[in-house]
């Protein structure tokens, strides 16, 4: 069942989302050769608490292997859910994906960005631009009365023009009191369990796009997904509010 948010809940997500966008900006400014991803996580966690929020990812998942950090930091062929570590040091030319969720006044917003470090390859640059634009093209379809599949089709058809591929094993989701609410939101046109979008739904839209083939696999830590062919992957995510005639992007300033 897809939850419709109340005005109060929406206001919390609006304020939380703006704060989260500011936190992401600060993390982005710190990303440079030589910094390790645990330092980024510590910064993120401090900023979340300083702003009156709580990390939404920490402790998520199975009891025997809960997600241990505030952010996910995934580099190059790592797709998503990379666990921050002192041993993972950012280098010139990397594609660094940062994903962060924050609970604020009981409501969660969720966002991700891909940061190129210094000068990256032309192909990497194209992949990042295409993924960001694919999310924008998808967002342009979100309005009360639209079909969810309009989003999925917009993302996939845009990405295809570049020869990149859309990951199928992972999808976007509704978000609110909990991190993963209905509906599931594929970024490709197959198997979309279609629904009609309604005013007051809040959705985390998150295309994950591969330079090569769409297949991914789970790493030994039980969290980090990597591309099967070892090529690059990019990820952008925003939390949006469905409205009449369009949507409001809650995780941008
Ligand atoms: N944005 C991701 C998602 O919605 C991040 C989740 S990390 C997790 O799945 F640890 F919370 F799973
Ligand atoms: Co998400």
Short mmCIF file of C-alpha atoms and ligand atoms in Angstrom, two decimals:
data_model
loop_
_atom_site.label_atom_id
_atom_site.label_comp_id
_atom_site.label_asym_id
_atom_site.label_seq_id
_atom_site.Cartn_x
_atom_site.Cartn_y
_atom_site.Cartn_z
CA UNK A 1 0.00 0.00 0.00
CA UNK A 2 1.33 3.43 -0.94
CA UNK A 3 1.16 5.88 1.96
CA UNK A 4 -0.19 9.41 1.41
CA UNK A 5 1.59 11.89 3.68
CA UNK A 6 -0.14 14.47 5.87
CA UNK A 7 0.68 18.18 5.65
CA UNK A 8 2.76 17.92 8.85
CA UNK A 9 4.69 14.94 7.54
CA UNK A 10 5.32 16.74 4.26
CA UNK A 11 6.59 19.80 6.10
CA UNK A 12 9.06 17.64 8.06
CA UNK A 13 10.30 16.03 4.86
CA UNK A 14 10.59 19.41 3.16
CA UNK A 15 12.75 20.78 5.98
CA UNK A 16 14.71 17.54 6.38
CA UNK A 17 15.30 17.28 2.64
CA UNK A 18 16.73 20.80 2.43
CA UNK A 19 19.04 20.08 5.37
CA UNK A 20 20.11 16.82 3.74
CA UNK A 21 20.90 18.61 0.47
CA UNK A 22 23.14 20.98 2.44
CA UNK A 23 24.90 18.06 4.13
CA UNK A 24 25.49 16.42 0.75
CA UNK A 25 27.00 19.66 -0.51
CA UNK A 26 29.42 19.77 2.44
CA UNK A 27 30.42 16.15 1.90
CA UNK A 28 31.00 16.91 -1.79
CA UNK A 29 33.34 19.76 -0.90
CA UNK A 30 35.48 17.39 1.19
CA UNK A 31 35.85 14.77 -1.55
CA UNK A 32 39.43 14.98 -2.85
CA UNK A 33 42.42 12.72 -3.43
CA UNK A 34 43.83 11.40 -0.14
CA UNK A 35 40.69 11.46 2.02
CA UNK A 36 39.31 8.12 3.16
CA UNK A 37 35.62 7.29 3.08
CA UNK A 38 35.37 6.80 6.86
CA UNK A 39 36.33 10.47 7.31
CA UNK A 40 33.43 11.38 5.00
CA UNK A 41 31.11 9.20 7.06
CA UNK A 42 32.18 10.83 10.33
CA UNK A 43 31.60 14.28 8.84
CA UNK A 44 28.15 13.23 7.58
CA UNK A 45 27.14 11.74 10.91
CA UNK A 46 28.21 14.85 12.83
CA UNK A 47 26.28 17.10 10.43
CA UNK A 48 23.15 14.91 10.66
CA UNK A 49 23.12 15.05 14.48
CA UNK A 50 24.08 18.75 14.61
CA UNK A 51 21.02 19.48 12.47
CA UNK A 52 18.66 17.55 14.75
CA UNK A 53 18.44 14.49 12.51
CA UNK A 54 19.30 10.80 12.78
CA UNK A 55 21.08 8.56 10.27
CA UNK A 56 18.47 6.47 8.45
CA UNK A 57 20.78 3.75 7.10
CA UNK A 58 22.69 2.87 10.27
CA UNK A 59 21.37 -0.39 11.71
CA UNK A 60 19.22 -1.10 8.63
CA UNK A 61 18.86 -4.67 7.39
CA UNK A 62 19.34 -8.14 8.87
CA UNK A 63 20.19 -8.37 12.57
CA UNK A 64 23.33 -10.41 11.85
CA UNK A 65 24.72 -7.85 9.39
CA UNK A 66 23.12 -4.43 9.90
CA UNK A 67 24.35 -1.53 7.77
CA UNK A 68 27.08 0.05 9.94
CA UNK A 69 27.35 3.64 8.70
CA UNK A 70 25.59 6.96 8.00
CA UNK A 71 26.53 7.14 4.32
CA UNK A 72 27.18 4.65 1.57
CA UNK A 73 30.39 5.47 -0.31
CA UNK A 74 30.83 3.48 -3.51
CA UNK A 75 33.74 4.02 -5.89
CA UNK A 76 34.05 3.33 -9.66
CA UNK A 77 32.83 -0.26 -10.31
CA UNK A 78 31.10 -0.32 -6.92
CA UNK A 79 27.44 0.40 -7.60
CA UNK A 80 25.84 1.19 -4.22
CA UNK A 81 26.01 0.36 -0.49
CA UNK A 82 29.80 0.67 -0.21
CA UNK A 83 30.72 0.65 3.48
CA UNK A 84 32.95 3.57 4.53
CA UNK A 85 36.42 2.54 5.65
CA UNK A 86 39.68 4.09 6.73
CA UNK A 87 41.36 1.80 4.20
CA UNK A 88 39.44 3.16 1.21
CA UNK A 89 41.30 6.23 0.01
CA UNK A 90 39.91 8.44 -2.73
CA UNK A 91 42.13 9.02 -5.77
CA UNK A 92 42.25 11.44 -8.68
CA UNK A 93 39.99 10.19 -11.50
CA UNK A 94 37.59 8.25 -9.23
CA UNK A 95 33.81 8.33 -9.47
CA UNK A 96 32.60 8.56 -5.88
CA UNK A 97 28.94 7.85 -5.15
CA UNK A 98 27.61 9.13 -1.86
CA UNK A 99 24.19 7.98 -0.65
CA UNK A 100 22.63 9.32 2.55
CA UNK A 101 19.31 9.03 4.32
CA UNK A 102 18.25 11.15 7.28
CA UNK A 103 15.32 10.92 9.65
CA UNK A 104 14.09 14.37 10.66
CA UNK A 105 11.07 14.85 12.92
CA UNK A 106 10.14 11.23 12.32
CA UNK A 107 10.34 11.40 8.53
CA UNK A 108 13.07 10.13 6.21
CA UNK A 109 14.48 11.70 3.08
CA UNK A 110 16.99 9.84 0.91
CA UNK A 111 19.42 11.13 -1.72
CA UNK A 112 22.56 10.23 -3.66
CA UNK A 113 25.07 12.00 -5.88
CA UNK A 114 28.02 10.89 -8.01
CA UNK A 115 31.13 13.05 -7.64
CA UNK A 116 33.93 12.90 -10.23
CA UNK A 117 37.28 13.44 -8.46
CA UNK A 118 39.46 15.85 -10.40
CA UNK A 119 39.78 14.93 -14.06
CA UNK A 120 37.94 11.73 -15.01
CA UNK A 121 37.87 9.85 -18.31
CA UNK A 122 35.56 11.14 -21.04
CA UNK A 123 33.43 8.00 -20.71
CA UNK A 124 33.13 8.49 -16.93
CA UNK A 125 32.11 12.10 -17.46
CA UNK A 126 29.46 11.05 -20.00
CA UNK A 127 28.11 8.40 -17.63
CA UNK A 128 27.73 10.87 -14.76
CA UNK A 129 26.02 13.48 -16.93
CA UNK A 130 23.69 10.88 -18.47
CA UNK A 131 22.68 9.48 -15.07
CA UNK A 132 21.95 12.93 -13.63
CA UNK A 133 19.94 13.84 -16.72
CA UNK A 134 18.11 10.50 -16.71
CA UNK A 135 16.90 11.27 -13.18
CA UNK A 136 15.80 14.73 -14.33
CA UNK A 137 13.94 13.27 -17.32
CA UNK A 138 12.20 10.80 -15.01
CA UNK A 139 11.32 13.47 -12.46
CA UNK A 140 9.72 15.52 -15.27
CA UNK A 141 7.11 12.73 -15.62
CA UNK A 142 6.07 12.71 -11.96
CA UNK A 143 2.67 14.29 -11.28
CA UNK A 144 -0.66 13.28 -9.76
CA UNK A 145 -2.49 11.14 -12.32
CA UNK A 146 0.65 9.92 -14.11
CA UNK A 147 1.52 6.23 -14.32
CA UNK A 148 4.63 5.14 -12.45
CA UNK A 149 5.82 3.45 -15.66
CA UNK A 150 6.09 6.86 -17.36
CA UNK A 151 8.99 7.57 -15.00
CA UNK A 152 10.65 4.23 -15.68
CA UNK A 153 10.31 4.57 -19.45
CA UNK A 154 11.71 8.10 -19.45
CA UNK A 155 14.82 7.05 -17.52
CA UNK A 156 15.49 3.96 -19.57
CA UNK A 157 14.94 5.46 -22.99
CA UNK A 158 17.24 8.39 -22.17
CA UNK A 159 20.04 6.12 -20.92
CA UNK A 160 19.76 3.84 -23.94
CA UNK A 161 20.63 6.67 -26.34
CA UNK A 162 24.16 6.58 -24.83
CA UNK A 163 24.51 2.80 -24.92
CA UNK A 164 24.63 2.66 -21.13
CA UNK A 165 22.50 0.15 -19.21
CA UNK A 166 20.00 0.39 -16.37
CA UNK A 167 20.53 -1.84 -13.33
CA UNK A 168 17.54 -4.14 -12.81
CA UNK A 169 18.26 -5.85 -9.50
CA UNK A 170 17.89 -2.63 -7.49
CA UNK A 171 15.04 -0.12 -7.65
CA UNK A 172 13.78 3.11 -6.12
CA UNK A 173 11.06 3.16 -3.48
CA UNK A 174 8.46 5.07 -1.54
CA UNK A 175 9.95 6.80 1.51
CA UNK A 176 8.57 8.40 4.68
CA UNK A 177 8.25 7.01 8.18
CA UNK A 178 10.35 4.10 6.97
CA UNK A 179 13.17 3.97 4.43
CA UNK A 180 11.65 1.50 2.00
CA UNK A 181 7.91 1.92 1.50
CA UNK A 182 5.77 0.86 -1.45
CA UNK A 183 5.90 1.21 -4.36
CA UNK A 184 9.02 -0.33 -5.82
CA UNK A 185 10.24 1.97 -8.59
CA UNK A 186 12.20 0.27 -11.38
CA UNK A 187 14.31 2.50 -13.60
CA UNK A 188 13.58 0.30 -16.63
CA UNK A 189 10.31 -0.44 -18.37
CA UNK A 190 9.92 -4.17 -17.70
CA UNK A 191 8.05 -5.58 -14.74
CA UNK A 192 6.83 -2.25 -13.49
CA UNK A 193 3.90 -2.99 -11.22
CA UNK A 194 2.06 0.06 -12.47
CA UNK A 195 0.19 2.44 -10.20
CA UNK A 196 -1.36 5.85 -10.70
CA UNK A 197 0.56 8.48 -8.74
CA UNK A 198 -1.43 10.51 -6.22
CA UNK A 199 -0.87 13.84 -4.54
CA UNK A 200 1.00 13.41 -1.25
CA UNK A 201 3.03 10.35 -2.21
CA UNK A 202 6.75 10.71 -1.51
CA UNK A 203 9.15 8.76 -3.68
CA UNK A 204 12.90 8.10 -3.67
CA UNK A 205 13.86 8.00 -7.35
CA UNK A 206 17.29 6.52 -7.91
CA UNK A 207 18.56 5.43 -11.31
CA UNK A 208 21.71 3.28 -11.06
CA UNK A 209 23.37 3.24 -14.48
CA UNK A 210 26.23 1.10 -15.77
CA UNK A 211 28.80 2.00 -18.41
CA UNK A 212 28.74 -1.63 -19.58
CA UNK A 213 26.27 -4.47 -18.98
CA UNK A 214 23.45 -4.17 -16.44
CA UNK A 215 24.48 -7.16 -14.32
CA UNK A 216 25.72 -6.60 -10.77
CA UNK A 217 26.85 -8.86 -7.95
CA UNK A 218 27.03 -8.60 -4.18
CA UNK A 219 30.46 -8.33 -2.57
CA UNK A 220 31.85 -10.43 0.30
CA UNK A 221 30.80 -7.88 2.96
CA UNK A 222 27.15 -8.64 2.17
CA UNK A 223 26.44 -4.99 1.27
CA UNK A 224 28.61 -3.58 -1.49
CA UNK A 225 27.24 -4.19 -4.99
CA UNK A 226 29.74 -4.16 -7.85
CA UNK A 227 29.31 -4.33 -11.60
CA UNK A 228 29.72 -7.84 -12.98
CA UNK A 229 31.93 -6.66 -15.86
CA UNK A 230 34.09 -4.41 -13.69
CA UNK A 231 33.09 -1.25 -15.56
CA UNK A 232 31.89 2.00 -14.02
CA UNK A 233 28.54 2.75 -12.43
CA UNK A 234 26.80 6.03 -11.52
CA UNK A 235 23.90 6.82 -9.16
CA UNK A 236 21.75 9.86 -8.50
CA UNK A 237 18.80 9.91 -6.12
CA UNK A 238 16.25 12.48 -5.00
CA UNK A 239 13.21 12.30 -2.77
CA UNK A 240 10.21 13.93 -4.46
CA UNK A 241 6.67 14.88 -3.44
CA UNK A 242 3.91 14.11 -5.95
CA UNK A 243 1.67 17.13 -6.60
CA UNK A 244 -1.00 18.25 -9.04
CA UNK A 245 0.66 19.03 -12.36
CA UNK A 246 4.16 18.04 -11.24
CA UNK A 247 6.34 17.29 -8.26
CA UNK A 248 8.49 19.03 -5.68
CA UNK A 249 12.08 17.84 -5.33
CA UNK A 250 12.56 17.73 -1.57
CA UNK A 251 16.30 16.98 -1.56
CA UNK A 252 17.50 19.98 -3.53
CA UNK A 253 18.04 23.51 -2.25
N1 LIG B 1 19.39 4.75 -1.04
C1 LIG B 1 19.67 3.38 -0.71
C2 LIG B 1 18.39 2.59 -0.68
O1 LIG B 1 17.35 3.16 -0.71
C3 LIG B 1 20.50 3.26 0.50
C4 LIG B 1 20.19 2.20 1.47
S1 LIG B 1 21.54 1.84 2.45
C5 LIG B 1 20.93 0.82 3.62
O2 LIG B 1 18.40 1.38 -0.71
F1 LIG B 1 21.90 0.47 4.34
F2 LIG B 1 20.10 1.45 4.34
F3 LIG B 1 20.33 -0.21 3.05
CO1 LIG B 2 17.03 5.00 -1.69
#
